[in-house]
PDB file of C-alpha atoms in Angstrom:
ATOM      1  CA  MET A   1      49.207  78.075 145.946  1.00 42.00           C
ATOM      2  CA  ASN A   2      47.039  75.022 145.306  1.00 38.00           C
ATOM      3  CA  SER A   3      45.725  74.319 141.829  1.00 43.00           C
ATOM      4  CA  SER A   4      42.081  75.136 142.614  1.00 42.00           C
ATOM      5  CA  VAL A   5      42.999  78.598 143.893  1.00 43.00           C
ATOM      6  CA  GLY A   6      45.243  79.094 140.878  1.00 69.00           C
ATOM      7  CA  LYS A   7      42.438  78.184 138.451  1.00 79.00           C
ATOM      8  CA  LYS A   8      40.053  80.574 140.207  1.00 84.00           C
ATOM      9  CA  GLN A   9      42.554  83.413 139.875  1.00 86.00           C
ATOM     10  CA  VAL A  10      43.131  82.664 136.186  1.00 88.00           C
ATOM     11  CA  SER A  11      39.387  82.557 135.543  1.00 91.00           C
ATOM     12  CA  SER A  12      38.942  85.831 137.404  1.00 93.00           C
ATOM     13  CA  SER A  13      41.698  87.462 135.332  1.00 94.00           C
ATOM     14  CA  LYS A  14      40.066  86.251 132.127  1.00 95.00           C
ATOM     15  CA  ASN A  15      36.695  87.636 133.244  1.00 95.00           C
ATOM     16  CA  ILE A  16      38.293  91.008 134.003  1.00 96.00           C
ATOM     17  CA  LEU A  17      39.910  91.010 130.563  1.00 97.00           C
ATOM     18  CA  ALA A  18      36.679  89.946 128.846  1.00 97.00           C
ATOM     19  CA  GLY A  19      34.771  92.712 130.637  1.00 96.00           C
ATOM     20  CA  ALA A  20      37.269  95.358 129.557  1.00 96.00           C
ATOM     21  CA  ILE A  21      37.137  94.166 125.936  1.00 97.00           C
ATOM     22  CA  LYS A  22      33.328  94.181 125.968  1.00 96.00           C
ATOM     23  CA  ARG A  23      33.307  97.773 127.262  1.00 95.00           C
ATOM     24  CA  ARG A  24      35.897  98.671 124.587  1.00 95.00           C
ATOM     25  CA  GLN A  25      38.276  99.628 127.358  1.00 95.00           C
ATOM     26  CA  ALA A  26      41.068  97.304 126.231  1.00 97.00           C
ATOM     27  CA  ILE A  27      43.738  97.598 123.553  1.00 96.00           C
ATOM     28  CA  LEU A  28      45.651  94.778 121.901  1.00 97.00           C
ATOM     29  CA  PHE A  29      49.407  94.680 121.329  1.00 95.00           C
ATOM     30  CA  VAL A  30      50.424  92.132 118.675  1.00 95.00           C
ATOM     31  CA  GLY A  31      53.889  90.611 118.221  1.00 90.00           C
ATOM     32  CA  ALA A  32      55.610  88.439 115.634  1.00 87.00           C
ATOM     33  CA  GLY A  33      54.179  85.180 117.002  1.00 89.00           C
ATOM     34  CA  VAL A  34      50.767  86.057 115.570  1.00 93.00           C
ATOM     35  CA  SER A  35      52.111  86.506 112.035  1.00 91.00           C
ATOM     36  CA  MET A  36      54.346  83.451 112.245  1.00 89.00           C
ATOM     37  CA  ALA A  37      51.229  81.431 113.082  1.00 89.00           C
ATOM     38  CA  VAL A  38      50.098  81.955 109.465  1.00 91.00           C
ATOM     39  CA  GLY A  39      53.508  81.314 107.929  1.00 88.00           C
ATOM     40  CA  LEU A  40      55.367  84.611 108.014  1.00 87.00           C
ATOM     41  CA  PRO A  41      59.131  84.057 107.625  1.00 82.00           C
ATOM     42  CA  SER A  42      61.128  84.079 110.843  1.00 79.00           C
ATOM     43  CA  TRP A  43      63.696  86.696 111.829  1.00 79.00           C
ATOM     44  CA  GLN A  44      66.313  84.102 110.891  1.00 83.00           C
ATOM     45  CA  THR A  45      65.165  84.420 107.272  1.00 87.00           C
ATOM     46  CA  LEU A  46      65.900  88.144 107.394  1.00 88.00           C
ATOM     47  CA  ILE A  47      69.279  87.517 109.037  1.00 88.00           C
ATOM     48  CA  ASP A  48      70.217  84.955 106.376  1.00 90.00           C
ATOM     49  CA  HIS A  49      69.266  87.395 103.621  1.00 92.00           C
ATOM     50  CA  LEU A  50      71.316  90.208 105.147  1.00 91.00           C
ATOM     51  CA  LEU A  51      74.335  87.955 105.589  1.00 92.00           C
ATOM     52  CA  LYS A  52      74.093  86.870 101.949  1.00 93.00           C
ATOM     53  CA  GLU A  53      73.653  90.416 100.624  1.00 92.00           C
ATOM     54  CA  LEU A  54      76.568  91.676 102.699  1.00 92.00           C
ATOM     55  CA  GLU A  55      78.723  88.617 101.886  1.00 92.00           C
ATOM     56  CA  LEU A  56      79.326  87.932 105.574  1.00 92.00           C
ATOM     57  CA  ASP A  57      79.844  84.734 107.512  1.00 90.00           C
ATOM     58  CA  SER A  58      77.208  83.927 110.125  1.00 85.00           C
ATOM     59  CA  ALA A  59      79.933  84.020 112.807  1.00 86.00           C
ATOM     60  CA  VAL A  60      79.908  87.845 112.695  1.00 86.00           C
ATOM     61  CA  ILE A  61      76.692  87.925 114.725  1.00 81.00           C
ATOM     62  CA  ASP A  62      77.664  85.311 117.296  1.00 78.00           C
ATOM     63  CA  GLY A  63      76.696  86.611 120.716  1.00 70.00           C
ATOM     64  CA  MET A  64      74.420  89.360 119.362  1.00 68.00           C
ATOM     65  CA  SER A  65      70.980  89.128 120.975  1.00 59.00           C
ATOM     66  CA  ASP A  66      69.375  91.104 118.131  1.00 59.00           C
ATOM     67  CA  GLY A  67      71.709  90.452 115.245  1.00 67.00           C
ATOM     68  CA  TYR A  68      69.273  91.567 112.553  1.00 79.00           C
ATOM     69  CA  GLN A  69      69.210  95.131 113.934  1.00 85.00           C
ATOM     70  CA  MET A  70      72.985  95.489 113.763  1.00 86.00           C
ATOM     71  CA  LEU A  71      73.121  93.786 110.367  1.00 90.00           C
ATOM     72  CA  ALA A  72      70.433  96.152 109.073  1.00 91.00           C
ATOM     73  CA  GLU A  73      72.486  99.072 110.411  1.00 92.00           C
ATOM     74  CA  PHE A  74      75.580  97.751 108.626  1.00 92.00           C
ATOM     75  CA  TYR A  75      73.495  97.294 105.464  1.00 92.00           C
ATOM     76  CA  ARG A  76      72.412 100.946 105.598  1.00 91.00           C
ATOM     77  CA  LEU A  77      76.012 102.085 106.030  1.00 92.00           C
ATOM     78  CA  LYS A  78      77.229  99.912 103.147  1.00 91.00           C
ATOM     79  CA  GLN A  79      74.372 100.535 100.727  1.00 88.00           C
ATOM     80  CA  GLY A  80      73.751 104.173 101.576  1.00 87.00           C
ATOM     81  CA  GLY A  81      70.078 103.513 102.255  1.00 85.00           C
ATOM     82  CA  MET A  82      67.413 100.912 102.955  1.00 85.00           C
ATOM     83  CA  GLY A  83      65.552 100.966  99.624  1.00 84.00           C
ATOM     84  CA  PRO A  84      66.597  97.528  98.263  1.00 87.00           C
ATOM     85  CA  LEU A  85      66.102  95.867 101.661  1.00 88.00           C
ATOM     86  CA  ARG A  86      62.695  97.435 102.078  1.00 84.00           C
ATOM     87  CA  GLY A  87      61.785  96.173  98.627  1.00 85.00           C
ATOM     88  CA  TRP A  88      62.916  92.651  99.537  1.00 88.00           C
ATOM     89  CA  LEU A  89      60.919  92.794 102.770  1.00 85.00           C
ATOM     90  CA  ASP A  90      57.839  94.005 100.917  1.00 82.00           C
ATOM     91  CA  ARG A  91      58.101  91.085  98.475  1.00 84.00           C
ATOM     92  CA  ASN A  92      58.989  88.373 100.979  1.00 83.00           C
ATOM     93  CA  TRP A  93      57.588  89.503 104.320  1.00 81.00           C
ATOM     94  CA  LYS A  94      54.023  88.622 103.434  1.00 81.00           C
ATOM     95  CA  VAL A  95      51.500  85.833 103.732  1.00 86.00           C
ATOM     96  CA  ALA A  96      48.965  84.816 101.091  1.00 87.00           C
ATOM     97  CA  THR A  97      45.546  86.366 101.631  1.00 92.00           C
ATOM     98  CA  ASP A  98      43.841  82.974 101.744  1.00 93.00           C
ATOM     99  CA  LYS A  99      46.018  81.915 104.688  1.00 93.00           C
ATOM    100  CA  VAL A 100      44.939  84.975 106.647  1.00 94.00           C
ATOM    101  CA  SER A 101      41.299  84.535 105.626  1.00 95.00           C
ATOM    102  CA  HIS A 102      41.346  80.962 106.952  1.00 95.00           C
ATOM    103  CA  SER A 103      43.152  81.880 110.162  1.00 96.00           C
ATOM    104  CA  GLU A 104      40.867  81.438 113.162  1.00 96.00           C
ATOM    105  CA  LEU A 105      43.345  83.457 115.205  1.00 96.00           C
ATOM    106  CA  HIS A 106      43.047  86.502 112.950  1.00 97.00           C
ATOM    107  CA  LYS A 107      39.274  86.117 112.768  1.00 97.00           C
ATOM    108  CA  LEU A 108      39.089  86.219 116.564  1.00 98.00           C
ATOM    109  CA  ILE A 109      41.229  89.356 116.667  1.00 98.00           C
ATOM    110  CA  VAL A 110      38.791  91.049 114.286  1.00 98.00           C
ATOM    111  CA  GLU A 111      35.706  89.809 116.152  1.00 97.00           C
ATOM    112  CA  LEU A 112      36.930  90.992 119.547  1.00 97.00           C
ATOM    113  CA  ASP A 113      36.584  94.535 118.182  1.00 96.00           C
ATOM    114  CA  PHE A 114      39.400  96.306 119.997  1.00 97.00           C
ATOM    115  CA  PRO A 115      39.291 100.097 119.528  1.00 96.00           C
ATOM    116  CA  ALA A 116      43.065 100.056 118.968  1.00 97.00           C
ATOM    117  CA  ILE A 117      45.522  97.350 117.958  1.00 98.00           C
ATOM    118  CA  TYR A 118      49.216  98.123 118.216  1.00 96.00           C
ATOM    119  CA  THR A 119      51.692  95.905 116.408  1.00 94.00           C
ATOM    120  CA  THR A 120      55.468  95.813 116.072  1.00 90.00           C
ATOM    121  CA  ASN A 121      55.042  93.687 112.920  1.00 90.00           C
ATOM    122  CA  TYR A 122      55.892  95.214 109.553  1.00 88.00           C
ATOM    123  CA  ASP A 123      53.555  92.947 107.573  1.00 90.00           C
ATOM    124  CA  ARG A 124      49.949  93.802 106.727  1.00 91.00           C
ATOM    125  CA  ASN A 125      48.310  90.592 107.955  1.00 93.00           C
ATOM    126  CA  LEU A 126      46.124  92.464 110.430  1.00 96.00           C
ATOM    127  CA  GLU A 127      44.929  94.853 107.737  1.00 96.00           C
ATOM    128  CA  THR A 128      44.233  91.875 105.446  1.00 95.00           C
ATOM    129  CA  ALA A 129      42.226  90.152 108.196  1.00 97.00           C
ATOM    130  CA  PHE A 130      40.017  93.200 108.639  1.00 98.00           C
ATOM    131  CA  GLU A 131      39.526  93.458 104.886  1.00 97.00           C
ATOM    132  CA  VAL A 132      38.604  89.801 104.303  1.00 97.00           C
ATOM    133  CA  HIS A 133      36.153  89.923 107.219  1.00 97.00           C
ATOM    134  CA  HIS A 134      34.683  93.211 105.946  1.00 97.00           C
ATOM    135  CA  LYS A 135      35.486  95.214 109.067  1.00 97.00           C
ATOM    136  CA  PRO A 136      36.532  98.875 108.693  1.00 97.00           C
ATOM    137  CA  TYR A 137      39.842 100.015 110.143  1.00 98.00           C
ATOM    138  CA  ALA A 138      42.320 102.877 109.963  1.00 97.00           C
ATOM    139  CA  LYS A 139      46.046 102.212 109.586  1.00 97.00           C
ATOM    140  CA  ILE A 140      48.315 104.529 111.564  1.00 96.00           C
ATOM    141  CA  ALA A 141      52.070 104.646 110.962  1.00 93.00           C
ATOM    142  CA  ASN A 142      52.882 108.363 111.326  1.00 92.00           C
ATOM    143  CA  ALA A 143      51.608 111.672 112.702  1.00 92.00           C
ATOM    144  CA  LYS A 144      49.517 112.438 109.603  1.00 93.00           C
ATOM    145  CA  HIS A 145      47.703 109.119 109.950  1.00 95.00           C
ATOM    146  CA  ILE A 146      46.847 110.003 113.555  1.00 95.00           C
ATOM    147  CA  ALA A 147      45.263 113.262 112.443  1.00 95.00           C
ATOM    148  CA  ASP A 148      43.395 111.659 109.526  1.00 96.00           C
ATOM    149  CA  ALA A 149      42.121 108.484 111.238  1.00 96.00           C
ATOM    150  CA  ALA A 150      38.341 108.160 111.376  1.00 96.00           C
ATOM    151  CA  GLN A 151      36.805 107.643 114.799  1.00 94.00           C
ATOM    152  CA  GLY A 152      34.564 104.751 115.803  1.00 94.00           C
ATOM    153  CA  ILE A 153      36.575 102.104 113.953  1.00 97.00           C
ATOM    154  CA  THR A 154      39.573 100.004 114.941  1.00 97.00           C
ATOM    155  CA  HIS A 155      42.889 101.799 114.650  1.00 97.00           C
ATOM    156  CA  ILE A 156      45.766  99.513 113.634  1.00 98.00           C
ATOM    157  CA  ILE A 157      48.898 101.274 114.807  1.00 96.00           C
ATOM    158  CA  LYS A 158      52.076 100.062 113.077  1.00 95.00           C
ATOM    159  CA  TYR A 159      54.341 100.783 116.034  1.00 92.00           C
ATOM    160  CA  HIS A 160      57.568  99.860 114.241  1.00 90.00           C
ATOM    161  CA  GLY A 161      56.524 101.219 110.890  1.00 89.00           C
ATOM    162  CA  ASP A 162      54.859 100.221 107.657  1.00 88.00           C
ATOM    163  CA  PHE A 163      56.197  99.208 104.244  1.00 82.00           C
ATOM    164  CA  ASP A 164      54.197 102.013 102.614  1.00 80.00           C
ATOM    165  CA  ASP A 165      56.258 104.601 104.485  1.00 81.00           C
ATOM    166  CA  ASP A 166      60.017 103.928 104.499  1.00 79.00           C
ATOM    167  CA  ALA A 167      60.648 106.729 106.990  1.00 82.00           C
ATOM    168  CA  SER A 168      58.400 105.035 109.547  1.00 86.00           C
ATOM    169  CA  LEU A 169      60.310 101.726 109.643  1.00 86.00           C
ATOM    170  CA  VAL A 170      62.095 100.881 112.893  1.00 88.00           C
ATOM    171  CA  LEU A 171      64.545  98.252 111.689  1.00 87.00           C
ATOM    172  CA  THR A 172      68.177  99.169 112.346  1.00 88.00           C
ATOM    173  CA  GLU A 173      70.092  99.511 115.610  1.00 85.00           C
ATOM    174  CA  THR A 174      69.907 103.308 115.363  1.00 88.00           C
ATOM    175  CA  ASP A 175      66.153 103.160 114.730  1.00 88.00           C
ATOM    176  CA  PHE A 176      65.598 101.165 117.915  1.00 83.00           C
ATOM    177  CA  LEU A 177      67.942 103.332 119.984  1.00 83.00           C
ATOM    178  CA  ASP A 178      66.168 106.454 118.723  1.00 82.00           C
ATOM    179  CA  ARG A 179      62.905 105.010 120.050  1.00 76.00           C
ATOM    180  CA  LEU A 180      64.259 104.594 123.589  1.00 73.00           C
ATOM    181  CA  SER A 181      63.103 108.102 124.485  1.00 74.00           C
ATOM    182  CA  PHE A 182      59.502 107.106 123.657  1.00 77.00           C
ATOM    183  CA  ASP A 183      58.686 110.597 122.397  1.00 83.00           C
ATOM    184  CA  SER A 184      57.593 109.940 118.796  1.00 88.00           C
ATOM    185  CA  PRO A 185      53.967 110.699 117.814  1.00 91.00           C
ATOM    186  CA  LEU A 186      53.112 106.989 118.026  1.00 91.00           C
ATOM    187  CA  ASP A 187      54.699 106.756 121.485  1.00 87.00           C
ATOM    188  CA  ILE A 188      52.681 109.720 122.701  1.00 88.00           C
ATOM    189  CA  LYS A 189      49.500 108.147 121.331  1.00 91.00           C
ATOM    190  CA  PHE A 190      50.345 104.827 122.983  1.00 88.00           C
ATOM    191  CA  ARG A 191      50.970 106.433 126.366  1.00 84.00           C
ATOM    192  CA  ALA A 192      47.595 108.176 126.160  1.00 86.00           C
ATOM    193  CA  ASP A 193      45.836 104.930 125.183  1.00 87.00           C
ATOM    194  CA  ALA A 194      47.693 102.811 127.741  1.00 83.00           C
ATOM    195  CA  LEU A 195      47.031 105.064 130.713  1.00 81.00           C
ATOM    196  CA  GLY A 196      43.276 104.606 130.556  1.00 84.00           C
ATOM    197  CA  ARG A 197      42.826 101.082 129.245  1.00 92.00           C
ATOM    198  CA  THR A 198      43.629  97.467 129.897  1.00 95.00           C
ATOM    199  CA  ILE A 199      46.354  96.129 127.582  1.00 94.00           C
ATOM    200  CA  LEU A 200      46.631  92.575 126.274  1.00 96.00           C
ATOM    201  CA  PHE A 201      49.976  91.556 124.753  1.00 94.00           C
ATOM    202  CA  ILE A 202      50.015  88.502 122.473  1.00 95.00           C
ATOM    203  CA  GLY A 203      52.616  86.940 120.188  1.00 91.00           C
ATOM    204  CA  TYR A 204      55.578  88.138 122.235  1.00 85.00           C
ATOM    205  CA  SER A 205      58.451  86.504 124.069  1.00 77.00           C
ATOM    206  CA  MET A 206      59.985  87.985 127.182  1.00 72.00           C
ATOM    207  CA  SER A 207      63.351  87.356 125.524  1.00 69.00           C
ATOM    208  CA  ASP A 208      62.483  90.295 123.235  1.00 70.00           C
ATOM    209  CA  PRO A 209      64.282  93.343 124.712  1.00 71.00           C
ATOM    210  CA  ASN A 210      61.899  95.718 122.933  1.00 71.00           C
ATOM    211  CA  ILE A 211      58.830  94.306 124.655  1.00 74.00           C
ATOM    212  CA  ARG A 212      60.595  94.299 128.029  1.00 77.00           C
ATOM    213  CA  LEU A 213      61.504  97.949 127.546  1.00 79.00           C
ATOM    214  CA  LEU A 214      57.943  98.794 126.564  1.00 79.00           C
ATOM    215  CA  LEU A 215      56.444  97.006 129.585  1.00 81.00           C
ATOM    216  CA  HIS A 216      58.920  98.716 131.886  1.00 82.00           C
ATOM    217  CA  SER A 217      58.076 102.097 130.346  1.00 81.00           C
ATOM    218  CA  ILE A 218      54.362 101.599 131.060  1.00 83.00           C
ATOM    219  CA  TRP A 219      55.144 100.630 134.654  1.00 85.00           C
ATOM    220  CA  GLN A 220      57.451 103.630 135.074  1.00 84.00           C
ATOM    221  CA  THR A 221      54.805 106.017 133.729  1.00 82.00           C
ATOM    222  CA  TRP A 222      52.325 104.852 136.343  1.00 84.00           C
ATOM    223  CA  GLU A 223      54.936 104.848 139.130  1.00 85.00           C
ATOM    224  CA  LYS A 224      55.703 108.509 138.413  1.00 84.00           C
ATOM    225  CA  SER A 225      52.049 109.505 138.054  1.00 82.00           C
ATOM    226  CA  GLY A 226      51.253 109.289 141.769  1.00 84.00           C
ATOM    227  CA  HIS A 227      48.217 107.137 140.934  1.00 84.00           C
ATOM    228  CA  LYS A 228      49.728 103.702 140.418  1.00 84.00           C
ATOM    229  CA  ASP A 229      46.917 102.036 142.385  1.00 85.00           C
ATOM    230  CA  ASP A 230      44.418 103.268 139.771  1.00 86.00           C
ATOM    231  CA  ARG A 231      46.188 101.608 136.861  1.00 89.00           C
ATOM    232  CA  PRO A 232      43.893  99.352 134.770  1.00 91.00           C
ATOM    233  CA  PRO A 233      44.936  95.679 134.835  1.00 91.00           C
ATOM    234  CA  SER A 234      47.042  94.445 131.922  1.00 92.00           C
ATOM    235  CA  PHE A 235      47.928  90.987 130.691  1.00 95.00           C
ATOM    236  CA  VAL A 236      50.482  89.068 128.623  1.00 93.00           C
ATOM    237  CA  PHE A 237      49.579  85.724 127.085  1.00 94.00           C
ATOM    238  CA  MET A 238      52.504  83.350 126.628  1.00 90.00           C
ATOM    239  CA  PRO A 239      52.518  79.693 125.558  1.00 86.00           C
ATOM    240  CA  ALA A 240      54.367  78.483 128.666  1.00 85.00           C
ATOM    241  CA  SER A 241      54.703  79.515 132.290  1.00 80.00           C
ATOM    242  CA  ASN A 242      58.025  80.697 133.709  1.00 83.00           C
ATOM    243  CA  PRO A 243      58.366  81.702 137.379  1.00 87.00           C
ATOM    244  CA  VAL A 244      61.118  84.243 136.666  1.00 88.00           C
ATOM    245  CA  GLN A 245      59.130  85.970 133.933  1.00 84.00           C
ATOM    246  CA  GLU A 246      55.948  85.816 135.988  1.00 87.00           C
ATOM    247  CA  ALA A 247      57.629  87.532 138.953  1.00 89.00           C
ATOM    248  CA  ILE A 248      59.141  90.290 136.793  1.00 87.00           C
ATOM    249  CA  LEU A 249      55.854  90.898 134.990  1.00 87.00           C
ATOM    250  CA  ALA A 250      53.973  91.009 138.294  1.00 88.00           C
ATOM    251  CA  HIS A 251      56.447  93.621 139.553  1.00 86.00           C
ATOM    252  CA  TRP A 252      55.635  95.688 136.475  1.00 87.00           C
ATOM    253  CA  GLY A 253      51.903  95.297 137.085  1.00 87.00           C
ATOM    254  CA  ILE A 254      51.320  92.773 134.299  1.00 90.00           C
ATOM    255  CA  THR A 255      49.524  89.458 134.809  1.00 93.00           C
ATOM    256  CA  LEU A 256      50.947  86.480 132.912  1.00 92.00           C
ATOM    257  CA  LEU A 257      48.321  84.192 131.386  1.00 93.00           C
ATOM    258  CA  THR A 258      49.245  80.768 130.020  1.00 90.00           C
ATOM    259  CA  PRO A 259      47.306  77.971 128.269  1.00 87.00           C
ATOM    260  CA  GLU A 260      44.937  75.637 130.063  1.00 75.00           C
ATOM    261  CA  SER A 261      46.417  72.193 130.612  1.00 67.00           C
ATOM    262  CA  GLY A 262      45.837  70.008 127.582  1.00 55.00           C
ATOM    263  CA  SER A 263      45.860  72.871 125.079  1.00 60.00           C
ATOM    264  CA  CYS A 264      48.099  72.224 122.096  1.00 61.00           C
ATOM    265  CA  ARG A 265      50.952  74.717 122.181  1.00 67.00           C
ATOM    266  CA  SER A 266      50.532  75.707 118.525  1.00 69.00           C
ATOM    267  CA  ASP A 267      46.831  76.437 119.052  1.00 87.00           C
ATOM    268  CA  SER A 268      47.058  77.822 122.579  1.00 92.00           C
ATOM    269  CA  LEU A 269      46.686  81.500 121.630  1.00 94.00           C
ATOM    270  CA  THR A 270      43.681  80.750 119.416  1.00 95.00           C
ATOM    271  CA  ASP A 271      42.099  78.720 122.238  1.00 94.00           C
ATOM    272  CA  PHE A 272      42.771  81.552 124.685  1.00 95.00           C
ATOM    273  CA  LEU A 273      41.111  84.221 122.524  1.00 96.00           C
ATOM    274  CA  ALA A 274      38.187  81.885 121.801  1.00 96.00           C
ATOM    275  CA  ASP A 275      37.738  81.474 125.563  1.00 96.00           C
ATOM    276  CA  ILE A 276      37.712  85.255 126.021  1.00 97.00           C
ATOM    277  CA  ARG A 277      35.150  85.619 123.225  1.00 97.00           C
ATOM    278  CA  ALA A 278      32.956  82.950 124.871  1.00 96.00           C
ATOM    279  CA  ARG A 279      33.131  84.800 128.208  1.00 96.00           C
ATOM    280  CA  ILE A 280      32.036  88.022 126.512  1.00 96.00           C
ATOM    281  CA  ARG A 281      29.112  86.250 124.860  1.00 92.00           C
ATOM    282  CA  ASP A 282      28.085  84.622 128.134  1.00 88.00           C
ATOM    283  CA  THR A 283      27.609  88.059 129.675  1.00 81.00           C
ATOM    284  CA  ASP A 284      25.236  88.947 126.801  1.00 72.00           C
ATOM    285  CA  ASP A 285      22.843  86.111 127.699  1.00 61.00           C
TER     286      ASP A 285
END
């Protein structure tokens, strides 16, 4: 494919995405990369803390693709619960409000006015962004929240749980394995939302097995529905192109979008969302 054809296809994909967002027929799925952009500690920070608390050498997790999940499981077995760890996360897994308020990335997320934002992040940076920009929202982390959530405002669905509800946290190996059936109230809500809307995934890496499983689950749902050709288009934004990932995503019905040439990698997601916002505004003229 020559570059001019490639650029036309990318622009067309962005226009499709912008149109779906404008019609409020798109939902956003937010990963850790968005929170790390404003200084949230990395997973390595959590791993280091668990190793210290458990008095373990770092070699015990050599070869583990998701060491923090198994360490958290071991922590639960040793401590008899997750209370102290949850408390540490609540104290340390946060970003100062002023950082979020000055984040152009978070401002764009608020301005794009998605009817639903799903996130696997435990932190409350998205909620803070909506508060500092005076935009109403409803937080959803369990079945009761689903029933109580007001309509007509953005729903922020804490897909892996929320610090205000210990029982909702998906943190240990068992927690993640329990979610493989995708039959929790939040999973049922997501399937209903995903079937009728375009999905945009941001802040994720395809090295994350949880996101790969989620993308495959969406694809499988449509494959079994008998109406796979009617599936709304969905997109993943990633900071760099990879032909292997692109082919796998395409097989699952997901279009990979990457930065324009010349975009600084650290600002590429912000630039991308700003471009989408500009396309939406252009259609208002």
